[in-house]
Short mmCIF file of C-alpha atoms (C1' of nucleotides) in Angstrom, two decimals:
data_model
loop_
_atom_site.label_atom_id
_atom_site.label_comp_id
_atom_site.label_asym_id
_atom_site.label_seq_id
_atom_site.Cartn_x
_atom_site.Cartn_y
_atom_site.Cartn_z
CA MET A 1 14.77 3.32 32.28
CA ASN A 2 12.35 2.27 29.43
CA ILE A 3 12.78 0.98 25.83
CA GLY A 4 12.35 4.83 24.72
CA ALA A 5 15.31 6.29 27.19
CA ALA A 6 17.56 3.81 27.02
CA ALA A 7 17.11 3.90 23.07
CA LYS A 8 18.05 7.57 23.29
CA SER A 9 20.93 7.25 25.40
CA SER A 10 22.24 4.34 23.87
CA GLY A 11 21.85 5.20 20.70
CA VAL A 12 20.53 2.21 19.99
CA PRO A 13 16.73 1.95 18.68
CA ALA A 14 14.56 0.30 20.48
CA LYS A 15 12.96 -1.97 17.53
CA THR A 16 16.92 -3.16 17.33
CA ILE A 17 17.19 -2.89 21.36
CA ARG A 18 14.18 -5.51 21.22
CA TYR A 19 15.83 -7.13 18.22
CA TYR A 20 19.05 -7.96 19.93
CA GLU A 21 17.43 -9.59 23.11
CA SER A 22 15.47 -11.73 20.73
CA ILE A 23 18.37 -13.24 19.39
CA GLY A 24 20.39 -13.28 22.41
CA LEU A 25 22.99 -10.92 22.16
CA ILE A 26 21.84 -8.85 25.52
CA PRO A 27 19.95 -11.06 29.05
CA PRO A 28 16.16 -10.38 28.61
CA ALA A 29 15.54 -6.74 30.49
CA HIS A 30 13.95 -6.94 33.45
CA ARG A 31 10.12 -5.97 33.74
CA THR A 32 8.14 -3.22 35.52
CA GLU A 33 5.21 -4.66 36.73
CA SER A 34 2.73 -4.03 33.67
CA GLY A 35 5.61 -5.85 31.85
CA TYR A 36 7.65 -2.57 30.48
CA ARG A 37 11.22 -3.30 29.90
CA ASP A 38 13.44 -1.25 32.71
CA PHE A 39 17.22 -0.59 31.81
CA SER A 40 19.82 -0.48 34.37
CA LYS A 41 22.88 1.72 33.72
CA ILE A 42 24.83 -1.05 32.89
CA GLU A 43 22.74 -2.46 30.50
CA ILE A 44 23.06 1.08 28.50
CA ASP A 45 26.27 1.11 28.55
CA THR A 46 26.14 -2.24 27.36
CA LEU A 47 24.22 -1.26 24.53
CA ARG A 48 26.88 1.52 24.25
CA PHE A 49 29.56 -0.53 23.71
CA ILE A 50 27.49 -2.42 21.40
CA GLN A 51 26.26 0.64 19.49
CA ARG A 52 30.31 1.40 19.00
CA ALA A 53 31.26 -1.79 18.13
CA ARG A 54 28.51 -2.25 15.22
CA SER A 55 29.18 1.34 14.37
CA LEU A 56 32.89 -0.06 13.11
CA GLY A 57 31.13 -2.40 11.58
CA PHE A 58 31.94 -5.89 13.40
CA PRO A 59 29.33 -8.11 12.97
CA VAL A 60 26.82 -9.02 15.56
CA LYS A 61 28.59 -12.23 16.14
CA ASP A 62 31.47 -10.54 16.77
CA VAL A 63 29.85 -8.41 19.21
CA ALA A 64 29.10 -11.15 20.63
CA LYS A 65 32.71 -12.24 21.16
CA LEU A 66 33.55 -8.61 21.82
CA LEU A 67 31.47 -8.79 25.13
CA ASP A 68 32.47 -11.43 26.39
CA LEU A 69 36.03 -10.28 25.93
CA TRP A 70 34.61 -7.10 27.16
CA HIS A 71 33.65 -9.03 30.94
CA ASP A 72 36.13 -11.52 30.93
CA ARG A 73 38.54 -9.95 33.03
CA SER A 74 41.46 -12.09 32.62
CA ARG A 75 41.43 -12.72 28.85
CA ALA A 76 44.64 -11.76 26.67
CA SER A 77 44.83 -8.11 24.82
CA SER A 78 46.12 -10.66 22.13
CA ASP A 79 42.58 -12.52 21.81
CA VAL A 80 40.59 -8.61 21.40
CA LYS A 81 43.89 -8.20 18.91
CA ALA A 82 43.17 -11.25 16.68
CA LEU A 83 39.66 -10.69 16.37
CA ALA A 84 40.02 -6.72 15.71
CA THR A 85 42.70 -7.34 13.73
CA GLY A 86 40.69 -10.16 11.18
CA HIS A 87 37.98 -7.34 10.58
CA VAL A 88 40.63 -4.50 9.96
CA GLU A 89 41.81 -7.03 7.00
CA ALA A 90 37.67 -7.82 5.70
CA ILE A 91 37.22 -4.22 5.71
CA ASP A 92 40.72 -3.97 3.93
CA ARG A 93 39.24 -6.12 1.39
CA LYS A 94 35.82 -4.63 1.33
CA ILE A 95 37.45 -1.42 0.45
CA SER A 96 39.22 -2.90 -2.67
CA GLU A 97 36.72 -4.32 -4.21
CA LEU A 98 34.41 -0.87 -4.05
CA HIS A 99 37.49 0.79 -5.48
CA SER A 100 37.89 -1.63 -8.39
CA MET A 101 33.91 -1.52 -8.74
CA ARG A 102 34.39 2.27 -8.73
CA ASP A 103 37.71 3.10 -11.53
CA THR A 104 36.10 0.35 -13.72
CA LEU A 105 33.17 2.57 -13.58
CA LEU A 106 33.95 5.75 -13.58
CA HIS A 107 36.72 4.63 -16.25
CA LEU A 108 32.84 3.96 -18.36
CA VAL A 109 31.08 6.98 -17.10
CA THR A 110 33.84 9.08 -18.05
CA GLN A 111 33.63 7.76 -22.04
CA CYS A 112 29.94 8.50 -21.87
CA HIS A 113 29.18 11.89 -23.41
CA GLY A 114 25.60 11.70 -21.53
CA ASP A 115 23.59 13.95 -24.02
CA ASP A 116 20.04 13.06 -25.87
CA ARG A 117 22.30 10.90 -28.25
CA PRO A 118 21.50 6.63 -27.49
CA ASP A 119 25.10 5.62 -27.94
CA CYS A 120 26.54 4.46 -24.87
CA PRO A 121 30.07 3.27 -23.47
CA ILE A 122 28.34 2.57 -20.00
CA ILE A 123 25.44 0.16 -21.79
CA ASP A 124 28.16 -0.83 -24.02
CA GLY A 125 30.91 -1.79 -21.53
CA ILE A 126 28.38 -3.67 -19.54
CA ALA A 127 26.96 -5.57 -22.56
CA GLY A 128 30.20 -5.99 -24.09
CA GLY A 129 32.64 -6.39 -21.39
CA GLU A 130 35.62 -6.14 -23.98
CA GLN A 131 37.30 -3.53 -21.73
CA MET A 132 36.21 -4.73 -18.09
CA THR A 133 39.01 -5.13 -15.81
CA ALA A 134 39.72 -6.14 -12.03
CA ALA A 135 35.53 -5.97 -11.06
CA ASP A 136 35.23 -8.43 -13.76
CA ILE A 137 37.77 -10.95 -12.62
CA ALA A 138 36.83 -10.52 -9.16
CA SER A 139 33.04 -11.35 -9.61
CA MET B 1 20.84 -24.65 -23.52
CA ASN B 2 19.93 -26.31 -20.26
CA ILE B 3 20.23 -23.88 -17.11
CA GLY B 4 23.47 -26.00 -16.04
CA ALA B 5 25.10 -24.94 -19.35
CA ALA B 6 23.32 -21.64 -18.97
CA ALA B 7 24.84 -21.02 -15.28
CA LYS B 8 28.71 -22.06 -16.46
CA SER B 9 28.28 -19.95 -19.86
CA SER B 10 27.14 -16.99 -18.18
CA GLY B 11 28.39 -17.03 -14.83
CA VAL B 12 25.40 -16.50 -12.95
CA PRO B 13 24.85 -19.93 -10.76
CA ALA B 14 21.57 -22.10 -11.60
CA LYS B 15 19.91 -21.21 -8.53
CA THR B 16 20.39 -17.61 -9.28
CA ILE B 17 19.19 -16.90 -12.68
CA ARG B 18 15.63 -19.52 -11.26
CA TYR B 19 15.76 -16.77 -8.60
CA TYR B 20 15.99 -14.04 -10.99
CA GLU B 21 12.75 -15.57 -12.92
CA SER B 22 11.09 -16.12 -10.20
CA ILE B 23 11.80 -11.95 -9.21
CA GLY B 24 10.67 -10.93 -12.92
CA LEU B 25 14.29 -9.65 -13.85
CA ILE B 26 14.33 -11.82 -16.38
CA PRO B 27 10.95 -13.72 -18.30
CA PRO B 28 9.98 -17.23 -17.69
CA ALA B 29 12.23 -18.94 -19.75
CA HIS B 30 11.14 -21.46 -22.64
CA ARG B 31 10.63 -25.10 -21.34
CA THR B 32 11.43 -28.10 -23.20
CA GLU B 33 8.60 -31.09 -23.15
CA SER B 34 9.78 -32.53 -19.98
CA GLY B 35 9.91 -29.20 -18.39
CA TYR B 36 13.94 -27.97 -18.90
CA ARG B 37 13.96 -24.03 -19.01
CA ASP B 38 15.80 -23.56 -22.44
CA PHE B 39 17.91 -20.30 -22.52
CA SER B 40 18.61 -18.89 -26.32
CA LYS B 41 21.82 -17.18 -26.98
CA ILE B 42 19.97 -13.56 -26.09
CA GLU B 43 18.72 -14.48 -22.89
CA ILE B 44 22.51 -15.86 -22.00
CA ASP B 45 23.44 -12.21 -23.88
CA THR B 46 21.35 -10.69 -20.89
CA LEU B 47 22.19 -12.83 -18.18
CA ARG B 48 26.29 -12.09 -18.78
CA PHE B 49 24.60 -8.64 -18.91
CA ILE B 50 23.36 -9.17 -15.39
CA GLN B 51 26.23 -10.61 -14.11
CA ARG B 52 28.47 -7.71 -15.48
CA ALA B 53 25.81 -5.08 -13.63
CA ARG B 54 25.94 -6.80 -10.68
CA SER B 55 29.61 -7.24 -10.64
CA LEU B 56 30.06 -3.81 -10.50
CA GLY B 57 27.62 -3.63 -8.02
CA PHE B 58 24.58 -1.99 -9.05
CA PRO B 59 21.44 -3.47 -6.73
CA VAL B 60 19.11 -5.55 -8.65
CA LYS B 61 16.89 -2.85 -9.39
CA ASP B 62 18.96 -0.69 -10.97
CA VAL B 63 19.84 -3.61 -13.39
CA ALA B 64 16.46 -3.85 -14.09
CA LYS B 65 16.33 -0.59 -15.35
CA LEU B 66 20.11 -1.14 -16.93
CA LEU B 67 18.54 -3.85 -18.91
CA ASP B 68 15.44 -1.55 -20.05
CA LEU B 69 18.04 1.21 -21.00
CA TRP B 70 19.58 -1.36 -22.89
CA HIS B 71 16.73 -3.00 -25.14
CA ASP B 72 15.31 1.06 -25.57
CA ARG B 73 16.96 2.31 -28.26
CA SER B 74 15.61 5.58 -28.22
CA ARG B 75 16.88 6.19 -24.24
CA ALA B 76 18.99 9.38 -24.07
CA SER B 77 23.00 8.06 -23.16
CA SER B 78 22.60 10.94 -20.22
CA ASP B 79 20.10 8.23 -18.33
CA VAL B 80 22.49 6.13 -18.60
CA LYS B 81 25.12 8.25 -17.02
CA ALA B 82 22.68 9.33 -14.35
CA LEU B 83 22.07 5.90 -13.13
CA ALA B 84 25.95 5.18 -13.36
CA THR B 85 27.34 8.80 -11.66
CA GLY B 86 24.28 7.77 -8.94
CA HIS B 87 26.30 4.56 -8.48
CA VAL B 88 29.43 5.74 -8.21
CA GLU B 89 28.28 7.96 -5.39
CA ALA B 90 26.40 5.36 -3.29
CA ILE B 91 30.48 3.64 -3.82
CA ASP B 92 32.15 6.36 -3.05
CA ARG B 93 29.94 7.06 0.38
CA LYS B 94 30.13 3.11 0.76
CA ILE B 95 34.22 3.92 1.08
CA SER B 96 34.32 6.78 2.88
CA GLU B 97 32.51 5.35 5.49
CA LEU B 98 34.48 2.13 5.66
CA HIS B 99 37.93 4.10 5.62
CA SER B 100 36.91 5.54 8.54
CA MET B 101 35.99 2.71 10.22
CA ARG B 102 39.10 1.38 9.10
CA ASP B 103 40.92 4.75 10.76
CA THR B 104 39.69 4.29 13.93
CA LEU B 105 40.36 0.87 14.37
CA LEU B 106 43.71 0.15 13.17
CA HIS B 107 44.75 3.36 15.57
CA LEU B 108 43.13 1.29 18.45
CA VAL B 109 44.80 -2.17 17.01
CA THR B 110 48.00 -0.48 17.02
CA GLN B 111 47.65 1.10 20.28
CA CYS B 112 46.97 -2.45 22.27
CA HIS B 113 49.97 -4.61 22.85
CA GLY B 114 48.25 -8.28 22.08
CA ASP B 115 49.97 -9.79 24.19
CA ASP B 116 48.73 -12.89 27.72
CA ARG B 117 47.98 -9.28 29.70
CA PRO B 118 44.74 -8.81 30.03
CA ASP B 119 44.39 -4.12 29.93
CA CYS B 120 43.01 -3.96 26.53
CA PRO B 121 42.60 0.04 24.43
CA ILE B 122 40.53 -1.59 21.94
CA ILE B 123 38.21 -3.15 24.74
CA ASP B 124 38.31 0.52 26.40
CA GLY B 125 38.18 2.18 23.49
CA ILE B 126 34.74 0.72 22.30
CA ALA B 127 33.91 0.68 25.56
CA GLY B 128 34.75 4.18 26.32
CA GLY B 129 34.52 6.00 23.46
CA GLU B 130 36.29 9.25 24.34
CA GLN B 131 38.78 9.06 21.57
CA MET B 132 36.08 7.77 19.37
CA THR B 133 36.54 9.53 16.06
CA ALA B 134 34.31 9.71 12.37
CA ALA B 135 32.71 6.38 12.58
CA ASP B 136 31.67 7.10 15.57
CA ILE B 137 29.90 10.43 14.58
CA ALA B 138 28.87 8.59 11.50
CA SER B 139 26.75 5.96 12.45
"C1'" DC C 1 -12.05 10.74 31.99
"C1'" DT C 2 -10.09 11.79 27.58
"C1'" DT C 3 -6.06 11.89 24.73
"C1'" DG C 4 -1.68 11.53 23.09
"C1'" DA C 5 3.01 9.09 23.55
"C1'" DC C 6 4.13 5.58 25.22
"C1'" DC C 7 4.87 0.38 25.81
"C1'" DT C 8 3.85 -4.86 24.48
"C1'" DT C 9 3.71 -8.39 20.82
"C1'" DC C 10 3.66 -10.85 16.74
"C1'" DC C 11 4.21 -11.05 11.76
"C1'" DA C 12 6.10 -9.72 7.28
"C1'" DG C 13 9.14 -7.44 4.76
"C1'" DT C 14 13.63 -5.62 2.77
"C1'" DC C 15 18.12 -7.91 -0.24
"C1'" DT C 16 20.33 -11.10 -2.72
"C1'" DC C 17 20.99 -15.19 -3.11
"C1'" DT C 18 21.84 -20.11 -1.34
"C1'" DG C 19 21.43 -24.86 1.10
"C1'" DG C 20 18.75 -29.10 1.01
"C1'" DA C 21 14.12 -32.01 0.36
"C1'" DA C 22 12.00 -34.90 -2.53
"C1'" DG C 23 10.91 -36.14 -7.11
"C1'" DG C 24 11.73 -36.46 -11.93
"C1'" DT C 25 14.51 -37.19 -17.06
"C1'" DC C 26 18.50 -37.92 -20.08
"C1'" DC C 27 21.91 -40.58 -21.53
"C1'" DA C 28 25.85 -43.66 -21.41
"C1'" DT C 29 27.66 -47.79 -21.07
"C1'" DA C 30 27.10 -52.47 -19.31
"C1'" DT D 1 16.90 -53.30 -21.41
"C1'" DA D 2 18.28 -51.83 -16.94
"C1'" DT D 3 21.06 -48.82 -14.14
"C1'" DG D 4 23.56 -45.37 -12.53
"C1'" DG D 5 24.70 -40.81 -12.04
"C1'" DA D 6 24.44 -36.13 -13.25
"C1'" DC D 7 20.87 -33.43 -14.54
"C1'" DC D 8 16.31 -30.93 -13.76
"C1'" DT D 9 11.87 -29.35 -11.10
"C1'" DT D 10 9.79 -27.57 -7.47
"C1'" DC D 11 9.25 -25.78 -3.04
"C1'" DC D 12 10.92 -24.62 2.01
"C1'" DA D 13 14.04 -22.32 5.28
"C1'" DG D 14 17.39 -19.60 6.53
"C1'" DA D 15 21.62 -16.19 6.30
"C1'" DG D 16 22.47 -10.95 8.40
"C1'" DA D 17 20.61 -7.03 10.29
"C1'" DC D 18 17.17 -4.86 11.47
"C1'" DT D 19 12.39 -2.21 10.18
"C1'" DG D 20 7.42 -1.60 9.56
"C1'" DG D 21 3.22 -2.02 11.05
"C1'" DA D 22 -1.09 -3.40 13.35
"C1'" DA D 23 -3.96 -4.58 17.24
"C1'" DG D 24 -4.17 -3.68 21.97
"C1'" DG D 25 -2.46 -2.31 26.57
"C1'" DT D 26 0.05 1.79 30.04
"C1'" DC D 27 0.92 5.52 31.36
"C1'" DA D 28 1.14 10.97 32.65
"C1'" DA D 29 -0.86 15.63 31.78
"C1'" DG D 30 -4.84 18.67 31.79
#
DNA sequence: CTTGACCTTCCAGTCTCTGGAAGGTCCATA
DNA sequence: TATGGACCTTCCAGAGACTGGAAGGTCAAG
């Protein structure tokens, strides 16, 4: 299976597959006589695994760890769980950071009449900052 | 005021101030005879504005637009509101994306006993993907 | 045999900094 | 006055995760 078909079947773009090979996330693919990459079913499964892990937000380095854990049949499930739990916590931190940004911003937005006049509580809020809250402190 | 004092007083690290100058977000600072950057109070206010806008998650390009809007006294508040509203929507999209990741992942995590045994629903979930939901589709 | 869709490599750009090296400057103290 | 340490300067490189594009080779259909 060439890289285009592998991309379609795994959901990982061809360019990204080459990139993953270049950084060593996946081993170098076999080549046909003419130099085209040739992917086996197992390699497609690996790409799909990577695609799913990435879509869950795991950084590429963690995906590498997950691939190792996947192939290590003697590893404890607690190892995987620790990695996943850490990631959930990272997501939670990100979410609450975004929430505080959103709250502050929405507060300013609702105070702005948004018409032709130049007076604007949003700009004033960013410039003055007196009523800035979580997002301000969090930075 | 030299760059170190400007950094302290604005909350923008010295390195970042130089970076902002290099990309044109702020105009080149005045220099002392010996070549040190010298910041006025107005420039510190600008840096503070930038710091607050960035802490609200505005991308640097939008911060540039906000700076223009800040200095344009004839602009309509609706222009600012449009920018801010667009950003709130972007934040909302990000939050819901993270939420669906979190939900999927937490579902897998709670199914994993996390002990010494190798059997692991997290790895199986990523590999098999049958019970993958939003995060899978969202990608 | 030509055409068009694929494949290859390599370089550059995105975005927002951040670290580090090599060297100049400023100020206070000995 | 000399010296030390804390500042400042520039420039280059790297992070993370791709993505675009150019230049050129290959494959399959008509």
